[in-house]
PDB file of C-alpha atoms in Angstrom:
ATOM      1  CA  UNK A   1       0.057   0.077  -0.020  1.00  0.00           C
ATOM      2  CA  UNK A   2       1.039   3.621  -0.309  1.00  0.00           C
ATOM      3  CA  UNK A   3       1.183   3.818   3.363  1.00  0.00           C
ATOM      4  CA  UNK A   4       3.840   1.135   3.508  1.00  0.00           C
ATOM      5  CA  UNK A   5       5.762   2.751   0.680  1.00  0.00           C
ATOM      6  CA  UNK A   6       5.768   6.089   2.659  1.00  0.00           C
ATOM      7  CA  UNK A   7       6.578   4.662   6.038  1.00  0.00           C
ATOM      8  CA  UNK A   8      10.331   4.943   6.004  1.00  0.00           C
ATOM      9  CA  UNK A   9      10.328   8.509   4.532  1.00  0.00           C
ATOM     10  CA  UNK A  10       7.655   9.667   6.939  1.00  0.00           C
ATOM     11  CA  UNK A  11       9.617   8.409   9.991  1.00  0.00           C
ATOM     12  CA  UNK A  12      12.812  10.119   8.737  1.00  0.00           C
ATOM     13  CA  UNK A  13      10.807  13.234   8.159  1.00  0.00           C
ATOM     14  CA  UNK A  14       9.403  13.074  11.658  1.00  0.00           C
ATOM     15  CA  UNK A  15      12.841  12.603  13.106  1.00  0.00           C
ATOM     16  CA  UNK A  16      14.510  15.259  11.092  1.00  0.00           C
ATOM     17  CA  UNK A  17      11.872  17.893  11.743  1.00  0.00           C
ATOM     18  CA  UNK A  18      10.827  16.980  15.232  1.00  0.00           C
ATOM     19  CA  UNK A  19       7.191  16.902  14.106  1.00  0.00           C
ATOM     20  CA  UNK A  20       4.463  14.436  14.321  1.00  0.00           C
ATOM     21  CA  UNK A  21       3.982  13.122  10.673  1.00  0.00           C
ATOM     22  CA  UNK A  22       0.576  11.730   9.755  1.00  0.00           C
ATOM     23  CA  UNK A  23      -1.642  10.571   6.973  1.00  0.00           C
ATOM     24  CA  UNK A  24      -5.260  11.653   7.381  1.00  0.00           C
ATOM     25  CA  UNK A  25      -8.366  10.894   5.451  1.00  0.00           C
ATOM     26  CA  UNK A  26     -11.684  12.772   5.135  1.00  0.00           C
ATOM     27  CA  UNK A  27     -14.457  11.336   7.305  1.00  0.00           C
ATOM     28  CA  UNK A  28     -17.471  13.494   6.692  1.00  0.00           C
ATOM     29  CA  UNK A  29     -16.727  16.914   8.123  1.00  0.00           C
ATOM     30  CA  UNK A  30     -13.579  15.716   9.946  1.00  0.00           C
ATOM     31  CA  UNK A  31     -10.121  14.499   9.037  1.00  0.00           C
ATOM     32  CA  UNK A  32      -9.274  11.117  10.736  1.00  0.00           C
ATOM     33  CA  UNK A  33      -5.626  10.318  11.285  1.00  0.00           C
ATOM     34  CA  UNK A  34      -4.992   6.805   9.888  1.00  0.00           C
ATOM     35  CA  UNK A  35      -1.229   6.558  10.404  1.00  0.00           C
ATOM     36  CA  UNK A  36       1.166   8.531  12.633  1.00  0.00           C
ATOM     37  CA  UNK A  37       4.951   8.686  13.022  1.00  0.00           C
ATOM     38  CA  UNK A  38       6.410  10.240  16.184  1.00  0.00           C
ATOM     39  CA  UNK A  39      10.073  11.710  16.241  1.00  0.00           C
ATOM     40  CA  UNK A  40      12.183   8.968  17.825  1.00  0.00           C
ATOM     41  CA  UNK A  41      13.377   9.593  21.332  1.00  0.00           C
ATOM     42  CA  UNK A  42      10.452  12.009  22.206  1.00  0.00           C
ATOM     43  CA  UNK A  43       8.501  11.476  25.370  1.00  0.00           C
ATOM     44  CA  UNK A  44       5.700  14.106  24.566  1.00  0.00           C
ATOM     45  CA  UNK A  45       2.051  13.211  24.247  1.00  0.00           C
ATOM     46  CA  UNK A  46       1.117  12.903  20.511  1.00  0.00           C
ATOM     47  CA  UNK A  47      -2.158  12.360  18.587  1.00  0.00           C
ATOM     48  CA  UNK A  48      -2.904   8.719  17.723  1.00  0.00           C
ATOM     49  CA  UNK A  49      -4.500   7.005  14.740  1.00  0.00           C
ATOM     50  CA  UNK A  50      -8.353   7.435  14.975  1.00  0.00           C
ATOM     51  CA  UNK A  51      -8.156  10.794  16.326  1.00  0.00           C
ATOM     52  CA  UNK A  52     -10.330  13.226  14.269  1.00  0.00           C
ATOM     53  CA  UNK A  53      -9.709  16.953  13.630  1.00  0.00           C
ATOM     54  CA  UNK A  54     -11.968  19.522  11.865  1.00  0.00           C
ATOM     55  CA  UNK A  55     -11.938  19.630   8.003  1.00  0.00           C
ATOM     56  CA  UNK A  56     -12.389  23.505   8.295  1.00  0.00           C
ATOM     57  CA  UNK A  57      -9.369  24.992  10.042  1.00  0.00           C
ATOM     58  CA  UNK A  58      -6.919  22.201   9.504  1.00  0.00           C
ATOM     59  CA  UNK A  59      -4.102  22.090   6.979  1.00  0.00           C
ATOM     60  CA  UNK A  60      -4.915  18.519   6.127  1.00  0.00           C
ATOM     61  CA  UNK A  61      -8.658  19.434   5.518  1.00  0.00           C
ATOM     62  CA  UNK A  62      -7.566  22.398   3.373  1.00  0.00           C
ATOM     63  CA  UNK A  63      -5.231  20.170   1.288  1.00  0.00           C
ATOM     64  CA  UNK A  64      -7.947  17.575   0.679  1.00  0.00           C
ATOM     65  CA  UNK A  65     -10.604  20.141  -0.126  1.00  0.00           C
ATOM     66  CA  UNK A  66      -8.299  22.107  -2.387  1.00  0.00           C
ATOM     67  CA  UNK A  67      -7.591  18.725  -4.327  1.00  0.00           C
ATOM     68  CA  UNK A  68     -11.268  17.788  -4.497  1.00  0.00           C
ATOM     69  CA  UNK A  69     -13.024  18.028  -7.870  1.00  0.00           C
ATOM     70  CA  UNK A  70     -15.633  20.763  -8.014  1.00  0.00           C
ATOM     71  CA  UNK A  71     -18.494  18.321  -8.432  1.00  0.00           C
ATOM     72  CA  UNK A  72     -17.411  16.516  -5.195  1.00  0.00           C
ATOM     73  CA  UNK A  73     -16.773  19.724  -3.387  1.00  0.00           C
ATOM     74  CA  UNK A  74     -20.253  21.188  -4.477  1.00  0.00           C
ATOM     75  CA  UNK A  75     -21.926  18.039  -3.334  1.00  0.00           C
ATOM     76  CA  UNK A  76     -20.912  18.989   0.236  1.00  0.00           C
ATOM     77  CA  UNK A  77     -23.101  21.980  -0.156  1.00  0.00           C
ATOM     78  CA  UNK A  78     -20.336  24.146   1.366  1.00  0.00           C
ATOM     79  CA  UNK A  79     -20.837  27.481   3.171  1.00  0.00           C
ATOM     80  CA  UNK A  80     -19.023  30.594   1.901  1.00  0.00           C
ATOM     81  CA  UNK A  81     -16.391  30.199   4.520  1.00  0.00           C
ATOM     82  CA  UNK A  82     -15.562  26.691   3.396  1.00  0.00           C
ATOM     83  CA  UNK A  83     -15.389  27.814  -0.237  1.00  0.00           C
ATOM     84  CA  UNK A  84     -12.926  30.539   0.682  1.00  0.00           C
ATOM     85  CA  UNK A  85     -10.856  28.093   2.786  1.00  0.00           C
ATOM     86  CA  UNK A  86     -10.713  25.663  -0.117  1.00  0.00           C
ATOM     87  CA  UNK A  87      -9.821  28.483  -2.566  1.00  0.00           C
ATOM     88  CA  UNK A  88      -6.936  29.668  -0.265  1.00  0.00           C
ATOM     89  CA  UNK A  89      -5.676  26.113  -0.236  1.00  0.00           C
ATOM     90  CA  UNK A  90      -5.853  25.796  -3.985  1.00  0.00           C
ATOM     91  CA  UNK A  91      -3.871  28.947  -4.305  1.00  0.00           C
ATOM     92  CA  UNK A  92      -1.227  27.624  -1.813  1.00  0.00           C
ATOM     93  CA  UNK A  93      -0.856  24.303  -3.665  1.00  0.00           C
ATOM     94  CA  UNK A  94      -0.273  26.135  -6.964  1.00  0.00           C
ATOM     95  CA  UNK A  95       2.110  28.606  -5.397  1.00  0.00           C
ATOM     96  CA  UNK A  96       4.134  26.260  -3.031  1.00  0.00           C
ATOM     97  CA  UNK A  97       2.776  22.654  -3.183  1.00  0.00           C
ATOM     98  CA  UNK A  98       1.545  22.523   0.344  1.00  0.00           C
ATOM     99  CA  UNK A  99      -1.036  24.126   2.596  1.00  0.00           C
ATOM    100  CA  UNK A 100      -0.891  25.925   5.857  1.00  0.00           C
ATOM    101  CA  UNK A 101      -4.247  26.947   7.381  1.00  0.00           C
ATOM    102  CA  UNK A 102      -4.618  30.655   7.814  1.00  0.00           C
ATOM    103  CA  UNK A 103      -3.715  31.696  11.370  1.00  0.00           C
ATOM    104  CA  UNK A 104      -7.177  33.228  12.113  1.00  0.00           C
ATOM    105  CA  UNK A 105      -8.872  29.967  10.989  1.00  0.00           C
ATOM    106  CA  UNK A 106      -6.793  27.365  12.583  1.00  0.00           C
ATOM    107  CA  UNK A 107      -8.949  25.001  14.661  1.00  0.00           C
ATOM    108  CA  UNK A 108      -6.441  25.020  17.536  1.00  0.00           C
ATOM    109  CA  UNK A 109      -3.954  27.442  18.852  1.00  0.00           C
ATOM    110  CA  UNK A 110      -1.878  24.564  20.323  1.00  0.00           C
ATOM    111  CA  UNK A 111      -0.788  23.023  16.984  1.00  0.00           C
ATOM    112  CA  UNK A 112       0.709  24.175  13.735  1.00  0.00           C
ATOM    113  CA  UNK A 113       0.694  21.958  10.773  1.00  0.00           C
ATOM    114  CA  UNK A 114       1.529  21.842   7.009  1.00  0.00           C
ATOM    115  CA  UNK A 115      -0.091  19.403   4.517  1.00  0.00           C
ATOM    116  CA  UNK A 116       0.254  17.953   1.018  1.00  0.00           C
ATOM    117  CA  UNK A 117      -2.586  16.046  -0.684  1.00  0.00           C
ATOM    118  CA  UNK A 118      -1.892  12.683  -2.288  1.00  0.00           C
ATOM    119  CA  UNK A 119      -4.357  10.858  -4.392  1.00  0.00           C
ATOM    120  CA  UNK A 120      -4.764   7.346  -2.767  1.00  0.00           C
ATOM    121  CA  UNK A 121      -5.985   4.974  -5.524  1.00  0.00           C
ATOM    122  CA  UNK A 122      -6.869   2.387  -2.637  1.00  0.00           C
ATOM    123  CA  UNK A 123      -9.457   4.919  -1.327  1.00  0.00           C
ATOM    124  CA  UNK A 124     -10.425   6.639  -4.533  1.00  0.00           C
ATOM    125  CA  UNK A 125      -9.793  10.054  -3.047  1.00  0.00           C
ATOM    126  CA  UNK A 126      -7.194  12.478  -1.900  1.00  0.00           C
ATOM    127  CA  UNK A 127      -5.601  11.933   1.586  1.00  0.00           C
ATOM    128  CA  UNK A 128      -3.410  14.530   3.491  1.00  0.00           C
ATOM    129  CA  UNK A 129       0.095  13.900   4.396  1.00  0.00           C
ATOM    130  CA  UNK A 130       0.966  16.410   7.295  1.00  0.00           C
ATOM    131  CA  UNK A 131       3.573  17.472   9.785  1.00  0.00           C
ATOM    132  CA  UNK A 132       2.453  19.179  12.969  1.00  0.00           C
ATOM    133  CA  UNK A 133       3.821  20.289  16.308  1.00  0.00           C
ATOM    134  CA  UNK A 134       3.467  22.969  18.912  1.00  0.00           C
ATOM    135  CA  UNK A 135       3.551  26.459  17.502  1.00  0.00           C
ATOM    136  CA  UNK A 136       6.786  27.280  19.337  1.00  0.00           C
ATOM    137  CA  UNK A 137       8.448  24.271  17.764  1.00  0.00           C
ATOM    138  CA  UNK A 138       6.861  24.568  14.389  1.00  0.00           C
ATOM    139  CA  UNK A 139       6.634  28.303  13.375  1.00  0.00           C
ATOM    140  CA  UNK A 140       5.082  29.524  10.142  1.00  0.00           C
ATOM    141  CA  UNK A 141       8.535  30.433   8.941  1.00  0.00           C
ATOM    142  CA  UNK A 142       9.733  26.896   9.586  1.00  0.00           C
ATOM    143  CA  UNK A 143       6.571  25.365   7.870  1.00  0.00           C
ATOM    144  CA  UNK A 144       7.249  27.735   4.761  1.00  0.00           C
ATOM    145  CA  UNK A 145      11.076  27.300   4.400  1.00  0.00           C
ATOM    146  CA  UNK A 146      11.790  23.808   5.855  1.00  0.00           C
ATOM    147  CA  UNK A 147       9.031  21.447   6.802  1.00  0.00           C
ATOM    148  CA  UNK A 148       6.673  22.109   3.971  1.00  0.00           C
ATOM    149  CA  UNK A 149       9.254  21.761   1.269  1.00  0.00           C
ATOM    150  CA  UNK A 150      10.578  18.489   2.889  1.00  0.00           C
ATOM    151  CA  UNK A 151       7.027  17.110   3.136  1.00  0.00           C
ATOM    152  CA  UNK A 152       6.310  18.109  -0.396  1.00  0.00           C
ATOM    153  CA  UNK A 153       9.524  16.250  -1.539  1.00  0.00           C
ATOM    154  CA  UNK A 154       8.295  13.089   0.301  1.00  0.00           C
ATOM    155  CA  UNK A 155       5.051  13.162  -1.449  1.00  0.00           C
ATOM    156  CA  UNK A 156       6.402  13.863  -4.799  1.00  0.00           C
ATOM    157  CA  UNK A 157       8.751  10.820  -4.344  1.00  0.00           C
ATOM    158  CA  UNK A 158       5.815   8.649  -3.438  1.00  0.00           C
ATOM    159  CA  UNK A 159       3.806   9.776  -6.520  1.00  0.00           C
ATOM    160  CA  UNK A 160       6.818   8.972  -8.744  1.00  0.00           C
ATOM    161  CA  UNK A 161       7.167   5.477  -7.082  1.00  0.00           C
ATOM    162  CA  UNK A 162       3.550   4.717  -7.375  1.00  0.00           C
ATOM    163  CA  UNK A 163       3.023   6.377 -10.879  1.00  0.00           C
ATOM    164  CA  UNK A 164       0.419   8.635  -9.632  1.00  0.00           C
ATOM    165  CA  UNK A 165      -0.216  12.091 -10.857  1.00  0.00           C
ATOM    166  CA  UNK A 166      -0.187  14.830  -8.160  1.00  0.00           C
ATOM    167  CA  UNK A 167      -3.553  15.034  -6.365  1.00  0.00           C
ATOM    168  CA  UNK A 168      -4.130  18.671  -7.755  1.00  0.00           C
ATOM    169  CA  UNK A 169      -3.771  17.321 -11.341  1.00  0.00           C
ATOM    170  CA  UNK A 170      -6.920  15.253 -10.683  1.00  0.00           C
ATOM    171  CA  UNK A 171      -9.008  18.108  -9.572  1.00  0.00           C
ATOM    172  CA  UNK A 172     -10.193  18.930 -13.085  1.00  0.00           C
TER     173      UNK A 172
END
């Protein structure tokens, strides 16, 4: 599976960046963590698989919404704020290849995260690859200059290895 193929690279990313690396899938109006990688040698409390976070206000939700086809997105009968959130994510994916939820909209003040969508053929939908940590450990500058580009590289490598086009290319 793509999760097995990504496991080593995601563990390395967690170790190198000191972040929790995750794969999350859309579950209604939430994102559910399906796999997590903790940095080795840390004793902190981290989120576990099965934990759900909001679609709106999370970078993982933004990445998945931004990669979703217009038809699938409109089937959610989205409110204007969700439309704007998706559009911002789309602009970020075009500009830099990853999403960071706008500060004012982040669902929690205790976590910062950056995400990249990946089209998972097994699920027939995009999932989010994300890295997150406490804001003092993962600043916006670090997400933009270090962790986001590293995460994007991991997902691009996975796309090359699986022969999948980038999730955004499937948006239509």
